PDB file of C-alpha atoms in Angstrom:
ATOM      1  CA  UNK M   1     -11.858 -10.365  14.087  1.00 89.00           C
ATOM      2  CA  UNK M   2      -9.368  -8.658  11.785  1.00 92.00           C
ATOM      3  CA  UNK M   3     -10.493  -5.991   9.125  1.00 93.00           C
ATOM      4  CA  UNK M   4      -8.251  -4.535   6.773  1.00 95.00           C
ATOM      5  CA  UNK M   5      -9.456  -2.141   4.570  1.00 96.00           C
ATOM      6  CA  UNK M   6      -7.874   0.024   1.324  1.00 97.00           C
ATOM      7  CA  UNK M   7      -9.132   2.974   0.161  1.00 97.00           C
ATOM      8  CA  UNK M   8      -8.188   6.186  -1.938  1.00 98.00           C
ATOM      9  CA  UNK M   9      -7.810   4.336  -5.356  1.00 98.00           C
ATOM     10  CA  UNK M  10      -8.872   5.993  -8.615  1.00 98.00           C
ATOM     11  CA  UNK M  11      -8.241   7.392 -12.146  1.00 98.00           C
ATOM     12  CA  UNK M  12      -5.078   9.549 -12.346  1.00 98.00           C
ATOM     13  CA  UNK M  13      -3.357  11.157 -15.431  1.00 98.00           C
ATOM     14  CA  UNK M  14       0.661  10.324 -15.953  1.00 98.00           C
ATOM     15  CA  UNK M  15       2.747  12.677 -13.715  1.00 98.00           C
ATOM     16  CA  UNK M  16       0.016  12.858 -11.506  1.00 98.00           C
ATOM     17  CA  UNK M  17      -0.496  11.948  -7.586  1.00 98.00           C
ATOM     18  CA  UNK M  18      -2.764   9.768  -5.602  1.00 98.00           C
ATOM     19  CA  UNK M  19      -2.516   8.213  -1.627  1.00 98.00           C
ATOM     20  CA  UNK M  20      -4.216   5.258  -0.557  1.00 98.00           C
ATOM     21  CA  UNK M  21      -5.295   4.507   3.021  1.00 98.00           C
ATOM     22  CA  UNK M  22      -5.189   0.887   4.783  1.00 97.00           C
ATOM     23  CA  UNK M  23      -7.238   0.909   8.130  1.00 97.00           C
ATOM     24  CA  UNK M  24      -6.678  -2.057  10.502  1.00 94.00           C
ATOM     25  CA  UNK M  25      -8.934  -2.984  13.282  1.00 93.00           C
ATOM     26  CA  UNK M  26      -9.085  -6.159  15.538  1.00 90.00           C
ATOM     27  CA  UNK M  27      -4.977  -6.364  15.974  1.00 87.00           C
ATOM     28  CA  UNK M  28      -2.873  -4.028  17.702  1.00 88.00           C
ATOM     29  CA  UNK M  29      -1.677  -2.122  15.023  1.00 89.00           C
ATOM     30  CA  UNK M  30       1.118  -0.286  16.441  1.00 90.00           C
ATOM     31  CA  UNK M  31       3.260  -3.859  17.005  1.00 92.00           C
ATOM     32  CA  UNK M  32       2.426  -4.473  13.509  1.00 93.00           C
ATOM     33  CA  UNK M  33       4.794  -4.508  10.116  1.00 96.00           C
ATOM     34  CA  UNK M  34       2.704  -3.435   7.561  1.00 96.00           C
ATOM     35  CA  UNK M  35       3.217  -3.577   3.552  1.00 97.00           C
ATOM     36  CA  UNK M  36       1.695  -2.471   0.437  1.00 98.00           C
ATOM     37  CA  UNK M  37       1.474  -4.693  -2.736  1.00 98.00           C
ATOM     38  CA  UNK M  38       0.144  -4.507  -5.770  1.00 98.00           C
ATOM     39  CA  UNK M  39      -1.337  -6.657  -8.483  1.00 98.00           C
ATOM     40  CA  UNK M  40      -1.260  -5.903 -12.212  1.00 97.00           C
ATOM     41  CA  UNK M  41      -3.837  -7.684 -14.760  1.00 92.00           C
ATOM     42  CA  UNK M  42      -1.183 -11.083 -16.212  1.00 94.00           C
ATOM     43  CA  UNK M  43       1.206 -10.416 -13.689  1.00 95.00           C
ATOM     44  CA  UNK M  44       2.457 -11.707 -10.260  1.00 96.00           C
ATOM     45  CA  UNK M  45       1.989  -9.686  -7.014  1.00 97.00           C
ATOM     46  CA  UNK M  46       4.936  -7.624  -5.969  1.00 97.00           C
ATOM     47  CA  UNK M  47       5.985  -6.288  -3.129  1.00 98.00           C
ATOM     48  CA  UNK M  48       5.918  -1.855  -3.153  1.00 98.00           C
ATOM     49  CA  UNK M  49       6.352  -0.730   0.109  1.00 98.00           C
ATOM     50  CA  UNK M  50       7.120  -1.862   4.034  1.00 98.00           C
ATOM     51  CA  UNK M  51       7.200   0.048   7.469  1.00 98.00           C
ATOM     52  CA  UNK M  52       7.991  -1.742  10.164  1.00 97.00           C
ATOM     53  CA  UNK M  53       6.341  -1.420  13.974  1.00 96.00           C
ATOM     54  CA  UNK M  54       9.413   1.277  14.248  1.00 95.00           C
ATOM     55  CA  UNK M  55       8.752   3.570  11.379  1.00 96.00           C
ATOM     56  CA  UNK M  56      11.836   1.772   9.437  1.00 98.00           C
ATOM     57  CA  UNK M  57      10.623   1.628   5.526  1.00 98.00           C
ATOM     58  CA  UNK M  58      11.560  -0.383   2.200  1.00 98.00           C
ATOM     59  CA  UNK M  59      10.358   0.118  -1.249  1.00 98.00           C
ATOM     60  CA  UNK M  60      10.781  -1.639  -4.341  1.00 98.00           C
ATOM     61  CA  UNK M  61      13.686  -0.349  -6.891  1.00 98.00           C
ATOM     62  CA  UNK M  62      10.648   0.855  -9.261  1.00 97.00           C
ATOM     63  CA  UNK M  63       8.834   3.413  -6.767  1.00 98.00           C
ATOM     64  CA  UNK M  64      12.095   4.878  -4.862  1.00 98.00           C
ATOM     65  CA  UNK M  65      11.577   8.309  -5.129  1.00 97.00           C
ATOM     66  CA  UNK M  66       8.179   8.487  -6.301  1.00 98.00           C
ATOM     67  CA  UNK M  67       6.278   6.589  -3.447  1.00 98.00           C
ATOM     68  CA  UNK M  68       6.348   7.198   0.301  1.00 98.00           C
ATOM     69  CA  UNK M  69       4.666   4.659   3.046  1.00 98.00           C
ATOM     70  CA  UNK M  70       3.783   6.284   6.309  1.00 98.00           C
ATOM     71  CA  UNK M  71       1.635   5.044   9.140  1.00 97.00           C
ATOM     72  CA  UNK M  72      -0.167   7.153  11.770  1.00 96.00           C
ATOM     73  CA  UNK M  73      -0.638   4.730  14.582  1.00 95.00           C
ATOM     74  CA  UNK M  74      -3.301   6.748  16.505  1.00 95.00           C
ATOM     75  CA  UNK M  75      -5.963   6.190  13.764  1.00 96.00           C
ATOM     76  CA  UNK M  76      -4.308   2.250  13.165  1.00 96.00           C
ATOM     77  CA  UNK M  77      -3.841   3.390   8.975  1.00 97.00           C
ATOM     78  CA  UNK M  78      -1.021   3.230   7.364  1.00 97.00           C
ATOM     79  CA  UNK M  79      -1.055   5.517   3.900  1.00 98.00           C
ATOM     80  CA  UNK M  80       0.824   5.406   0.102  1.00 98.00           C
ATOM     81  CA  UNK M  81       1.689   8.440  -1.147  1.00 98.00           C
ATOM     82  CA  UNK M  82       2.121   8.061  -5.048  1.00 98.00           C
ATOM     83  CA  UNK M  83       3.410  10.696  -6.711  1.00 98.00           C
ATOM     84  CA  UNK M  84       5.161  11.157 -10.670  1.00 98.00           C
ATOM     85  CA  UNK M  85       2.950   8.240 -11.223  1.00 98.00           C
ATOM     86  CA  UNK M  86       3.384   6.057 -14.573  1.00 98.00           C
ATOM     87  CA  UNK M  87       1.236   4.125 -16.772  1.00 97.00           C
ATOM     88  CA  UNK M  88       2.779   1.158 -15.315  1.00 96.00           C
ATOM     89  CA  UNK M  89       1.901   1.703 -11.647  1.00 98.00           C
ATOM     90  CA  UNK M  90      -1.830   0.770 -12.791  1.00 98.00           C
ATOM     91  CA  UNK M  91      -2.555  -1.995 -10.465  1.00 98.00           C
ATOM     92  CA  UNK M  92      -4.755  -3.361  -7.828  1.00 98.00           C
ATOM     93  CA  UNK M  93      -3.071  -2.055  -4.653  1.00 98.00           C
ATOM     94  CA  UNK M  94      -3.303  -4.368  -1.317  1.00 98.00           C
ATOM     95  CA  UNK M  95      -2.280  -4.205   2.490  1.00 96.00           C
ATOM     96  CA  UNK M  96      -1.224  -6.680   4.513  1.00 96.00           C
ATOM     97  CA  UNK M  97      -0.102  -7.052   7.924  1.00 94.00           C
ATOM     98  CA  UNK M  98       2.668  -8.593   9.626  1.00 92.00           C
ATOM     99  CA  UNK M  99       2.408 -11.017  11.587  1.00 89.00           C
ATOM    100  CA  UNK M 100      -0.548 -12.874  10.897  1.00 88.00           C
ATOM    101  CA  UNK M 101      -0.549 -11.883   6.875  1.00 91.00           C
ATOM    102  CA  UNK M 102      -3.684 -10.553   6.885  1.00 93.00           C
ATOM    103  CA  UNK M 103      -5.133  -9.232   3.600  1.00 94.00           C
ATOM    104  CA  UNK M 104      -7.435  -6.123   2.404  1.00 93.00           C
ATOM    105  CA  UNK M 105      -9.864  -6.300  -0.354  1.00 96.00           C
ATOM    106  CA  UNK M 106      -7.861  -3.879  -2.599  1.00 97.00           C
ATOM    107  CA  UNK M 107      -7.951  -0.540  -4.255  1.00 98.00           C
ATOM    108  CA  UNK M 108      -7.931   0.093  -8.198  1.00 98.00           C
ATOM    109  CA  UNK M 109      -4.992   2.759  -8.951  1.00 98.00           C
ATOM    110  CA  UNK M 110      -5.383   3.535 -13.043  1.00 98.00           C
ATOM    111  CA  UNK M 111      -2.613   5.592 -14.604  1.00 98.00           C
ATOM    112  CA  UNK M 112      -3.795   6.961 -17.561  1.00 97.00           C
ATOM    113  CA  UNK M 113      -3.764   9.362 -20.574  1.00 93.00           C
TER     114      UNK M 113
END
């Protein structure tokens, strides 16, 4: 069976830096895209980050710069590093793979003051 699972969420100030982990087991992770999303109480999920099987990586217009997805395909995780984080970034933050669009449980990232 497939497990994905998120971890590394918390309570950060503004400015400040977190990295969340996504472990996979039960696919073979290193022929897998992978993505982060997040999820924002009264708003739609959206799309943050993608590496690709190759190492090739995307991010959404409103964490270029700040964010960086990595993958380490030895210990099948693939990691968010957050950093100048904003009030805004506050979200539930999910993994999925691809193919298959398998889901995680989520992680609670809280930007706050």
């Amino acid at each position: 069976q497939v497990h994905i699972v998120e971890s590394g969420g918390g309570l950060v100030q503004p400015g400040g830096s977190l990295r969340v982990s996504c472990a996979a087991s039960g696919i073979v992770f290193s022929m897998y895209d992978m993505s982060w999303y997040r999820q924002a109480p009264g708003r739609q999920r959206e799309l943050v980050a993608v590496i690709t099987s190759a190492g090739s990586t995307n991010y959404a217009d409103s964490v270029k710069g700040r964010f960086t997805i990595s993958r380490d395909n030895a210990k099948n995780t693939v990691y968010l590093q957050m950093n100048s984080l904003k009030p805004e970034d506050t979200a539930v933050y999910y993994c999925k793979s691809n193919p298959g669009d398998y889901w995680g449980q989520g992680t609670q990232v809280t930007v706050s003051s």
